[in-house]
The first five atom37 places (N, CA, C, CB, O) and aatype in JSON, in Angstrom:
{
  "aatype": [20, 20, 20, 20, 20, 20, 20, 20, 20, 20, 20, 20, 20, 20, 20, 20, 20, 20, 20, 20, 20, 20, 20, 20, 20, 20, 20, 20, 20, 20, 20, 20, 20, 20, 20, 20, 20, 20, 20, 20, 20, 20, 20, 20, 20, 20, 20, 20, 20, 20, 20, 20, 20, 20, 20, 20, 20, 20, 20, 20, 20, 20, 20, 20, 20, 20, 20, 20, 20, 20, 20, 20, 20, 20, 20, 20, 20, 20, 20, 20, 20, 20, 20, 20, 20, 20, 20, 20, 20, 20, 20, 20, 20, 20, 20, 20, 20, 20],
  "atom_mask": [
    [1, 1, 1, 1, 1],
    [1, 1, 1, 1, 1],
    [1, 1, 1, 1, 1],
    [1, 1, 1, 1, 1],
    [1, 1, 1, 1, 1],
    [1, 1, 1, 1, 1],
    [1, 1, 1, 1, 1],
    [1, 1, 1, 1, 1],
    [1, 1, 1, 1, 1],
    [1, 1, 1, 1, 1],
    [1, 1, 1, 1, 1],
    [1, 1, 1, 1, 1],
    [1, 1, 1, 1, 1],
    [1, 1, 1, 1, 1],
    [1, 1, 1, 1, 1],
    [1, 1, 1, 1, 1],
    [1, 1, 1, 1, 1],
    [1, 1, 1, 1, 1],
    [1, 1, 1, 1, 1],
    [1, 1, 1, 1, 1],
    [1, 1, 1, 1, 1],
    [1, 1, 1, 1, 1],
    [1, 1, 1, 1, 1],
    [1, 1, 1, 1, 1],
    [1, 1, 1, 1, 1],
    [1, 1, 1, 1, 1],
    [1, 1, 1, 1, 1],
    [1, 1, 1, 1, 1],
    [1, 1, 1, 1, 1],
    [1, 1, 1, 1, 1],
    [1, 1, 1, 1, 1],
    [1, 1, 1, 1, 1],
    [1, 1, 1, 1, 1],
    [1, 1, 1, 1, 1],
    [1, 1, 1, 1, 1],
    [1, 1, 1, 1, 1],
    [1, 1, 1, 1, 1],
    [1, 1, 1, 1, 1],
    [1, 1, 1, 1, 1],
    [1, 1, 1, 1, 1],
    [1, 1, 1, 1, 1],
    [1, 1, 1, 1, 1],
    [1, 1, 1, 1, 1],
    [1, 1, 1, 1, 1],
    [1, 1, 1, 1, 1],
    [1, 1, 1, 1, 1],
    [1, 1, 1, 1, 1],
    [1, 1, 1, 1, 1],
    [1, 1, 1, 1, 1],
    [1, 1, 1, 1, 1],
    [1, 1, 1, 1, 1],
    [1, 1, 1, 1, 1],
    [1, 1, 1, 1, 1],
    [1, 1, 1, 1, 1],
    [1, 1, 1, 1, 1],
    [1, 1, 1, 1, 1],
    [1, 1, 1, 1, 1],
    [1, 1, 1, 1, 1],
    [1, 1, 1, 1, 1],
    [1, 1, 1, 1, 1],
    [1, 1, 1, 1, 1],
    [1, 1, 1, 1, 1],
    [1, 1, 1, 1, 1],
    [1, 1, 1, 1, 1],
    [1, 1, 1, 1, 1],
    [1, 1, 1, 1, 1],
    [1, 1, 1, 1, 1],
    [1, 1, 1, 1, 1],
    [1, 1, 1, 1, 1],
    [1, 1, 1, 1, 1],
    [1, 1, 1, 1, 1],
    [1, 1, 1, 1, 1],
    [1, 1, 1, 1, 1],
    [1, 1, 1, 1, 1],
    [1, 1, 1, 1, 1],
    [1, 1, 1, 1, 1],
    [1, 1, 1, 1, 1],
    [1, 1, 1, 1, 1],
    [1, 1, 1, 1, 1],
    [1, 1, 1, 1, 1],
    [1, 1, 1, 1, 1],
    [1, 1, 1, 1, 1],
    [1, 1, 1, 1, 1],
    [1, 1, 1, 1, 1],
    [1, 1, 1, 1, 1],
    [1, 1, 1, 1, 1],
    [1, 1, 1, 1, 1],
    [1, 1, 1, 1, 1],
    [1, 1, 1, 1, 1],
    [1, 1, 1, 1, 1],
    [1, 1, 1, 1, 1],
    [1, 1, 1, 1, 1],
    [1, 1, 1, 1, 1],
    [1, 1, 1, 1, 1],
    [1, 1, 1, 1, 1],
    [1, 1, 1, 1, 1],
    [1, 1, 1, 1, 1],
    [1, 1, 1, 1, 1]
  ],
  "atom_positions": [
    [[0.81, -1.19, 0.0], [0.0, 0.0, 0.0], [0.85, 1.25, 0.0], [-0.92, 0.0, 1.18], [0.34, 2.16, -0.66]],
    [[2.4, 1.66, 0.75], [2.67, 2.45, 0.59], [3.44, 2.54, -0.7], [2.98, 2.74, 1.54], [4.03, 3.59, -0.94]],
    [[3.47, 1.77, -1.35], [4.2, 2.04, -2.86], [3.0, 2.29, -3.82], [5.19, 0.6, -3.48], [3.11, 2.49, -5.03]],
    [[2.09, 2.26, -3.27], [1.04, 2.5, -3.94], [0.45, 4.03, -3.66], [0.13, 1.4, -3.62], [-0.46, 4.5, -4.35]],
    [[0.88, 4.52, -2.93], [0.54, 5.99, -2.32], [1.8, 6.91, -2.1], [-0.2, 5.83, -0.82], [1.53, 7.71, -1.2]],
    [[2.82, 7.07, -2.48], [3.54, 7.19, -2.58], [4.31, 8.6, -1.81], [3.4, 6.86, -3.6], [5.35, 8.79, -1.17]],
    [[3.07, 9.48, -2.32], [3.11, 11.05, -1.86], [2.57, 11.05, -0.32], [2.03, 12.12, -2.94], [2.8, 12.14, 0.2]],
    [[1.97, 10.22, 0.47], [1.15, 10.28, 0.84], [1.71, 9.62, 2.23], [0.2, 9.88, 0.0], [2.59, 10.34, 2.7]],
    [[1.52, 8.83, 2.76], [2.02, 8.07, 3.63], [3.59, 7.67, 3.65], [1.27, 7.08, 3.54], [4.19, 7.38, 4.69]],
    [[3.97, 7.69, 2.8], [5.76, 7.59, 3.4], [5.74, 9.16, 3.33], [7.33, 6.61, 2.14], [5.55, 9.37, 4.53]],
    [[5.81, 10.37, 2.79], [5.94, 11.62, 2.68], [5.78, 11.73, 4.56], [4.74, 12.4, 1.49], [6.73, 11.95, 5.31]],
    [[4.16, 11.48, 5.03], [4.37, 11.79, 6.64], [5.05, 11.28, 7.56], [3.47, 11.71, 7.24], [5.57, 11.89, 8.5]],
    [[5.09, 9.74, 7.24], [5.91, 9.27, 8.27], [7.52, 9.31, 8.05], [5.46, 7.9, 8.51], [8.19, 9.04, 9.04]],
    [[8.17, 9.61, 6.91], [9.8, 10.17, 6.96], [9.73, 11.64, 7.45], [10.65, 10.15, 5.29], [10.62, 11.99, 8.23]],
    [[8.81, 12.54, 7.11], [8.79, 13.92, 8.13], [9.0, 13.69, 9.58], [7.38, 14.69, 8.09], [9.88, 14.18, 10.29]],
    [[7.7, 12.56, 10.04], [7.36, 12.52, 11.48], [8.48, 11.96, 12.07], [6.11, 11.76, 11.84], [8.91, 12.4, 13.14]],
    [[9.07, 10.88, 11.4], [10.41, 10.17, 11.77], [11.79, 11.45, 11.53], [10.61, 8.6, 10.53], [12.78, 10.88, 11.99]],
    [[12.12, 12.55, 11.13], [12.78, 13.65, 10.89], [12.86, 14.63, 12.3], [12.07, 14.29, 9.67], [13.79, 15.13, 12.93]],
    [[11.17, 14.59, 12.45], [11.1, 15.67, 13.19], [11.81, 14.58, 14.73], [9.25, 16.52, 13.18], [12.87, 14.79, 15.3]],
    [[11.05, 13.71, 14.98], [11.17, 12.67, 16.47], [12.98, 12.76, 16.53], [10.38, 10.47, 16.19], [13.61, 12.92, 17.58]],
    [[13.65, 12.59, 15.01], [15.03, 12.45, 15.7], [15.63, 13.58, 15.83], [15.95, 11.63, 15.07], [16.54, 13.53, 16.66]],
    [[15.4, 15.07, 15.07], [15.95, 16.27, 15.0], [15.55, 16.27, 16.96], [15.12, 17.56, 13.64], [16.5, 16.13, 17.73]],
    [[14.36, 16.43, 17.42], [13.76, 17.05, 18.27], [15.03, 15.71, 19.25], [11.73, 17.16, 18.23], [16.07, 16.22, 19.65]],
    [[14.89, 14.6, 19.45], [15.84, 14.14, 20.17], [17.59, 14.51, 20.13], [15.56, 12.94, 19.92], [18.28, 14.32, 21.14]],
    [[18.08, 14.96, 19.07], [19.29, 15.47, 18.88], [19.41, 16.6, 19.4], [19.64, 15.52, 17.74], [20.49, 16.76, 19.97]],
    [[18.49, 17.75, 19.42], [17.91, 18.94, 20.03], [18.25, 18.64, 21.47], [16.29, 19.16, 19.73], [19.02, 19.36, 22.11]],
    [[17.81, 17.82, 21.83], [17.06, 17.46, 23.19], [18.23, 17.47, 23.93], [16.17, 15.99, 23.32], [18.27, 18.03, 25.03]],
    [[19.84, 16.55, 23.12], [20.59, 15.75, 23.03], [21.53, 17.03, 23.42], [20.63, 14.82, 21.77], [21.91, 17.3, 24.56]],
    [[21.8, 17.71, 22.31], [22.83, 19.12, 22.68], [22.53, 20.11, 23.79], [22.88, 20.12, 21.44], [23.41, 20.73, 24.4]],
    [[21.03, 20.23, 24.04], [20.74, 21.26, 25.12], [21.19, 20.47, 26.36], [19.1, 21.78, 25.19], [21.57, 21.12, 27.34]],
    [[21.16, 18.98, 26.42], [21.66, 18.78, 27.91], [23.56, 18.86, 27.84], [20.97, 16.94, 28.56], [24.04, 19.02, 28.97]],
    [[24.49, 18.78, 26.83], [25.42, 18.77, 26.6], [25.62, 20.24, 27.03], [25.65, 18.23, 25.45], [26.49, 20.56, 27.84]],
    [[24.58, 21.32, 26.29], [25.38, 22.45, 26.88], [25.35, 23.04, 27.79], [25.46, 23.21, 26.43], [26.21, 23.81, 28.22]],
    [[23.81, 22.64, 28.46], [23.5, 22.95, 29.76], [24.84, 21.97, 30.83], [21.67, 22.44, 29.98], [24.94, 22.45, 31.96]],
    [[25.47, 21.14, 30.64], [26.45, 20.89, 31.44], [27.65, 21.47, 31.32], [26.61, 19.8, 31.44], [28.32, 21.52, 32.35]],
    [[28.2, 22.03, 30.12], [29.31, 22.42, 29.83], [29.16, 23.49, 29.76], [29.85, 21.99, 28.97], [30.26, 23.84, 29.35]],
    [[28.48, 24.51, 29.87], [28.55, 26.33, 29.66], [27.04, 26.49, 30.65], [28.33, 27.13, 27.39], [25.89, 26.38, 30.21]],
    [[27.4, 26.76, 31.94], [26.3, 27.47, 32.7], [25.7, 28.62, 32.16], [26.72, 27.87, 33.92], [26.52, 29.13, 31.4]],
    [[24.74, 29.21, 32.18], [23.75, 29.91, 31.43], [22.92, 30.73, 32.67], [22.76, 28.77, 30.48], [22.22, 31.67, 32.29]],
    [[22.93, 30.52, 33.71], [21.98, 31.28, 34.93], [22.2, 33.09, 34.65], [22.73, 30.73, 36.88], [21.24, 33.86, 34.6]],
    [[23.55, 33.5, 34.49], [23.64, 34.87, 33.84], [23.58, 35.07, 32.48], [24.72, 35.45, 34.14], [23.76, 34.19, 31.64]],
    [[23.22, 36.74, 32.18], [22.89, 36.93, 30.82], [24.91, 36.75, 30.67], [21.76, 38.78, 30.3], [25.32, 36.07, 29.74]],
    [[25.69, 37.23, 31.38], [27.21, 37.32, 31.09], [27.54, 35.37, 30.67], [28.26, 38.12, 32.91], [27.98, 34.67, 29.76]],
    [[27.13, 35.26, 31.63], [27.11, 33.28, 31.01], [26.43, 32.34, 29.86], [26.46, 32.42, 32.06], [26.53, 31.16, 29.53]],
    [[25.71, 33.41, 29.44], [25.1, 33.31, 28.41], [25.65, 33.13, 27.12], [24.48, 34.14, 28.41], [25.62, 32.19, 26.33]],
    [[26.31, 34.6, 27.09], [27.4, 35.37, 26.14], [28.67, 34.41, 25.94], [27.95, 36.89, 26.89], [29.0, 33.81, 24.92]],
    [[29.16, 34.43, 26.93], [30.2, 33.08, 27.12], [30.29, 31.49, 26.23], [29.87, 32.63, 28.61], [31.11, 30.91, 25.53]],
    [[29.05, 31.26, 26.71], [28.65, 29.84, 26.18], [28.06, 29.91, 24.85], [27.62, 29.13, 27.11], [27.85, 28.89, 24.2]],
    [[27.74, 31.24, 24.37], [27.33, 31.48, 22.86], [28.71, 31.4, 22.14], [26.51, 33.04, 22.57], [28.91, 30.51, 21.32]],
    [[29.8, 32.44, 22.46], [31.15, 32.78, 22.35], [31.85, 31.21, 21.99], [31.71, 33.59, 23.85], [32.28, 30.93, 20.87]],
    [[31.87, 30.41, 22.99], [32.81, 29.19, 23.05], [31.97, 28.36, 22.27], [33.22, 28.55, 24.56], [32.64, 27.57, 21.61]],
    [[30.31, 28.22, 22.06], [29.64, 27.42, 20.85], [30.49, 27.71, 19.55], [28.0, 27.91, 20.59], [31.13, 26.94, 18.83]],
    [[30.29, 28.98, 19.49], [30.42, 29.52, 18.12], [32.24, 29.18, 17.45], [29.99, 31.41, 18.3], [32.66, 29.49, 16.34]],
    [[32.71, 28.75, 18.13], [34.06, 28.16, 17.93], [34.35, 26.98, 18.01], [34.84, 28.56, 18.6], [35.47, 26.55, 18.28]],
    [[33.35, 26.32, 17.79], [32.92, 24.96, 17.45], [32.64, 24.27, 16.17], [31.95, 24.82, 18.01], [31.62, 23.61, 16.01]],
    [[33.38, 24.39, 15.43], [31.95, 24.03, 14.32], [31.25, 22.78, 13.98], [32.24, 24.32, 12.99], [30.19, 22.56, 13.4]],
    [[32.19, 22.01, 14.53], [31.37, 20.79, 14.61], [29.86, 20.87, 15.33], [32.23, 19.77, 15.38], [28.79, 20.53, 14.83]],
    [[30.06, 21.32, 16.38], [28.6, 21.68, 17.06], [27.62, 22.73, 16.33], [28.87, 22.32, 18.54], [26.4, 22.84, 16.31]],
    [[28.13, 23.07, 16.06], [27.61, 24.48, 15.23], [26.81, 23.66, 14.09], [29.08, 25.69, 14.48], [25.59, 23.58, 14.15]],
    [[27.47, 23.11, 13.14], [26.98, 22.07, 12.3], [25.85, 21.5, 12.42], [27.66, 21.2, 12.29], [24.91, 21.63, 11.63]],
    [[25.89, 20.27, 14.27], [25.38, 19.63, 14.61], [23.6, 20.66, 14.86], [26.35, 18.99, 15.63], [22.45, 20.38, 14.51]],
    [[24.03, 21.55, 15.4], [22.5, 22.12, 15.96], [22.08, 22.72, 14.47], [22.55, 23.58, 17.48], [20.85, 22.7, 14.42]],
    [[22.49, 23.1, 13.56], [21.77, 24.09, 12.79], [21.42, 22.41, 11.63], [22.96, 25.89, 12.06], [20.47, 22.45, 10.85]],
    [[22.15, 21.35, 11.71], [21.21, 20.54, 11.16], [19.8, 19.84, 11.87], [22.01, 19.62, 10.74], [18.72, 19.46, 11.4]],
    [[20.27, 19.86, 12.95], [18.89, 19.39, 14.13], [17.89, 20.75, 13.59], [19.44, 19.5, 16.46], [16.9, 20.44, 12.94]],
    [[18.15, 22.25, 13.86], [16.93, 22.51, 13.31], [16.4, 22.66, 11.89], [16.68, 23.42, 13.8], [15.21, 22.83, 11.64]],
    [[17.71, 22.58, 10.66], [17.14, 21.96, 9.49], [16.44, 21.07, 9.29], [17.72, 21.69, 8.89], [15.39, 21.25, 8.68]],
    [[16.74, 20.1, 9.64], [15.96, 18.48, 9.85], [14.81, 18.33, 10.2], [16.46, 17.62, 10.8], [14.2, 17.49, 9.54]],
    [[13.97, 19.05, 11.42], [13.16, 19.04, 12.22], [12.3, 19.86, 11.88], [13.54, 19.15, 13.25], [11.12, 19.53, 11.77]],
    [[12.95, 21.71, 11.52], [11.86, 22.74, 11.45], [11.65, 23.33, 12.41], [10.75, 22.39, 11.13], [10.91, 22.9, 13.3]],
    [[12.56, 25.04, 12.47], [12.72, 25.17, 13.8], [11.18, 25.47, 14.75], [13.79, 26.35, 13.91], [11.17, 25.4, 15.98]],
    [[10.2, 25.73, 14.09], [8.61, 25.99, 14.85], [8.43, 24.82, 15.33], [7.21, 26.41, 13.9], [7.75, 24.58, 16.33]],
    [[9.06, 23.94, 14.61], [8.13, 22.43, 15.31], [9.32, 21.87, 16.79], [8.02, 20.58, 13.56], [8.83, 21.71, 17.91]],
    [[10.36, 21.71, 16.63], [11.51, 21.73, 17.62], [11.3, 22.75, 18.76], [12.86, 22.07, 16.88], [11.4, 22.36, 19.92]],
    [[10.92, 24.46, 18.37], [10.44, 24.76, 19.39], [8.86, 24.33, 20.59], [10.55, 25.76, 18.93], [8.57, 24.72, 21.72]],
    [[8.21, 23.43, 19.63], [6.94, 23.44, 20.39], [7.44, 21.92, 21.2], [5.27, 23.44, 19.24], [6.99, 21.55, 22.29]],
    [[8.2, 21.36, 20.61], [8.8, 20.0, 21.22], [9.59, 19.65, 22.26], [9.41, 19.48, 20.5], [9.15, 18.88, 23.11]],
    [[10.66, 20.07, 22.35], [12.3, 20.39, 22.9], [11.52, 21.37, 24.47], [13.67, 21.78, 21.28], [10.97, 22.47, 24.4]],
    [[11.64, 20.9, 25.17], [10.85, 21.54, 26.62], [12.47, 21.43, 27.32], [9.18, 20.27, 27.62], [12.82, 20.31, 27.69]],
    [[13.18, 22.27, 27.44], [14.61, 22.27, 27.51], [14.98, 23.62, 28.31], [15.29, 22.2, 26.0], [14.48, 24.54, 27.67]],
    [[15.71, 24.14, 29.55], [15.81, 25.73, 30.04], [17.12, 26.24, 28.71], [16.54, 25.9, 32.2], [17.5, 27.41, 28.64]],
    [[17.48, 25.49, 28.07], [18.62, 26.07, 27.19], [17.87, 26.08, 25.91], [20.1, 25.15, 27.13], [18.52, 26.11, 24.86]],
    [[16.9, 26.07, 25.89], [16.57, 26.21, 24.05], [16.44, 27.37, 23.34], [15.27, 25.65, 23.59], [16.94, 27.56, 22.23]],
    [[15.72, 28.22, 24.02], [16.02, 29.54, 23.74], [17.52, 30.16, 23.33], [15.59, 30.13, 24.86], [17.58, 31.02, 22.46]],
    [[18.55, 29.76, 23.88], [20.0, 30.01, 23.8], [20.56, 28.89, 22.13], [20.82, 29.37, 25.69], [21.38, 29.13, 21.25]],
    [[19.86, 28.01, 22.3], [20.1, 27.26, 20.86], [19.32, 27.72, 19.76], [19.8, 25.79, 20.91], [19.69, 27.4, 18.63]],
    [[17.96, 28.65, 19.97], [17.12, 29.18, 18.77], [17.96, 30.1, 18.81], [15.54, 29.56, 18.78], [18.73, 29.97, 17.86]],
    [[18.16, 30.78, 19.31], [18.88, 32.37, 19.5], [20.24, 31.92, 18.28], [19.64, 32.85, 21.72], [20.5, 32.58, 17.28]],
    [[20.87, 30.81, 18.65], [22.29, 30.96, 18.21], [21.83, 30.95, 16.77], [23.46, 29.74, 18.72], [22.04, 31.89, 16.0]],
    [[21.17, 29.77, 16.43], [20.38, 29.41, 15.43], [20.13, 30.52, 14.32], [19.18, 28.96, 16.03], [20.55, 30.59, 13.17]],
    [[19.48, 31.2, 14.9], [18.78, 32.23, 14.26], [19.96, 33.12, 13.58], [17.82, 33.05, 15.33], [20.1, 33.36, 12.38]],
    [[20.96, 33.63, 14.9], [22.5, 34.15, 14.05], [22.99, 33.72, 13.22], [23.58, 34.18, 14.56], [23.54, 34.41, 12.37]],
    [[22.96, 32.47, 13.18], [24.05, 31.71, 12.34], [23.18, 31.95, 11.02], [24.44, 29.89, 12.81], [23.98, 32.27, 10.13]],
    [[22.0, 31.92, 10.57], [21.13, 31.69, 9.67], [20.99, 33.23, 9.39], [19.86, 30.79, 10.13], [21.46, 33.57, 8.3]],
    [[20.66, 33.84, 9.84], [20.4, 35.32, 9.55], [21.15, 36.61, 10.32], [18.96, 35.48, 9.8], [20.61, 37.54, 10.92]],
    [[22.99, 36.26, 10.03], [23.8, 37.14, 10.71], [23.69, 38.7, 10.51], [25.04, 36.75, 10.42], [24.25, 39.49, 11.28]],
    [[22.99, 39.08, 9.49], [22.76, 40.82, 9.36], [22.03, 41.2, 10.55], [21.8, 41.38, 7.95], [22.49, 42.09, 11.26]],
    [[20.63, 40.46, 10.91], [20.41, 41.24, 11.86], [20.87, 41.95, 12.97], [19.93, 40.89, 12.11], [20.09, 42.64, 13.62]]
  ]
}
């Protein structure tokens, strides 16, 4: 049946299967950075943005988690105190003029 529908049912479930692992990889880096770069100050904040951003492997890693996923849908998912600090970076890396 699904080779028979083609657009249709594999189309949702490789999204839904996209989003479940982006949102777990998500899930995956916010506890990584919540251990390695404290965040309780806006100055600790800055810091742990600073030392991300000289990463690029990580850098890589998160901006494909929210390629993969879709960052509206990762945000309604990812229930994380660091996610905001990963949309934020996100968002720079993707749209540095602002």
């Amino acid at each position: 049946m699904i080779e028979e529908n083609k657009g249709n049912v594999v189309g949702k479930y490789v999204r839904a299967q996209n989003l479940s692992e982006a949102a777990k990889e998500i899930q995956q880096l916010l506890d990584y950075l919540a251990q390695t770069y404290p965040t309780s100050t806006e100055s600790e904040i800055q810091v742990a943005i600073s030392k991300i951003e000289q990463k690029p492997e990580l850098r890589e890693r998160i901006i494909n988690a929210f390629e993969k996923g879709g960052k509206t849908a990762l945000e309604k998912l990812v229930d994380h105190p660091a996610a905001a600090i990963a949309i934020a970076i996100y968002d720079g890396w993707k749209n540095p003029e602002k």
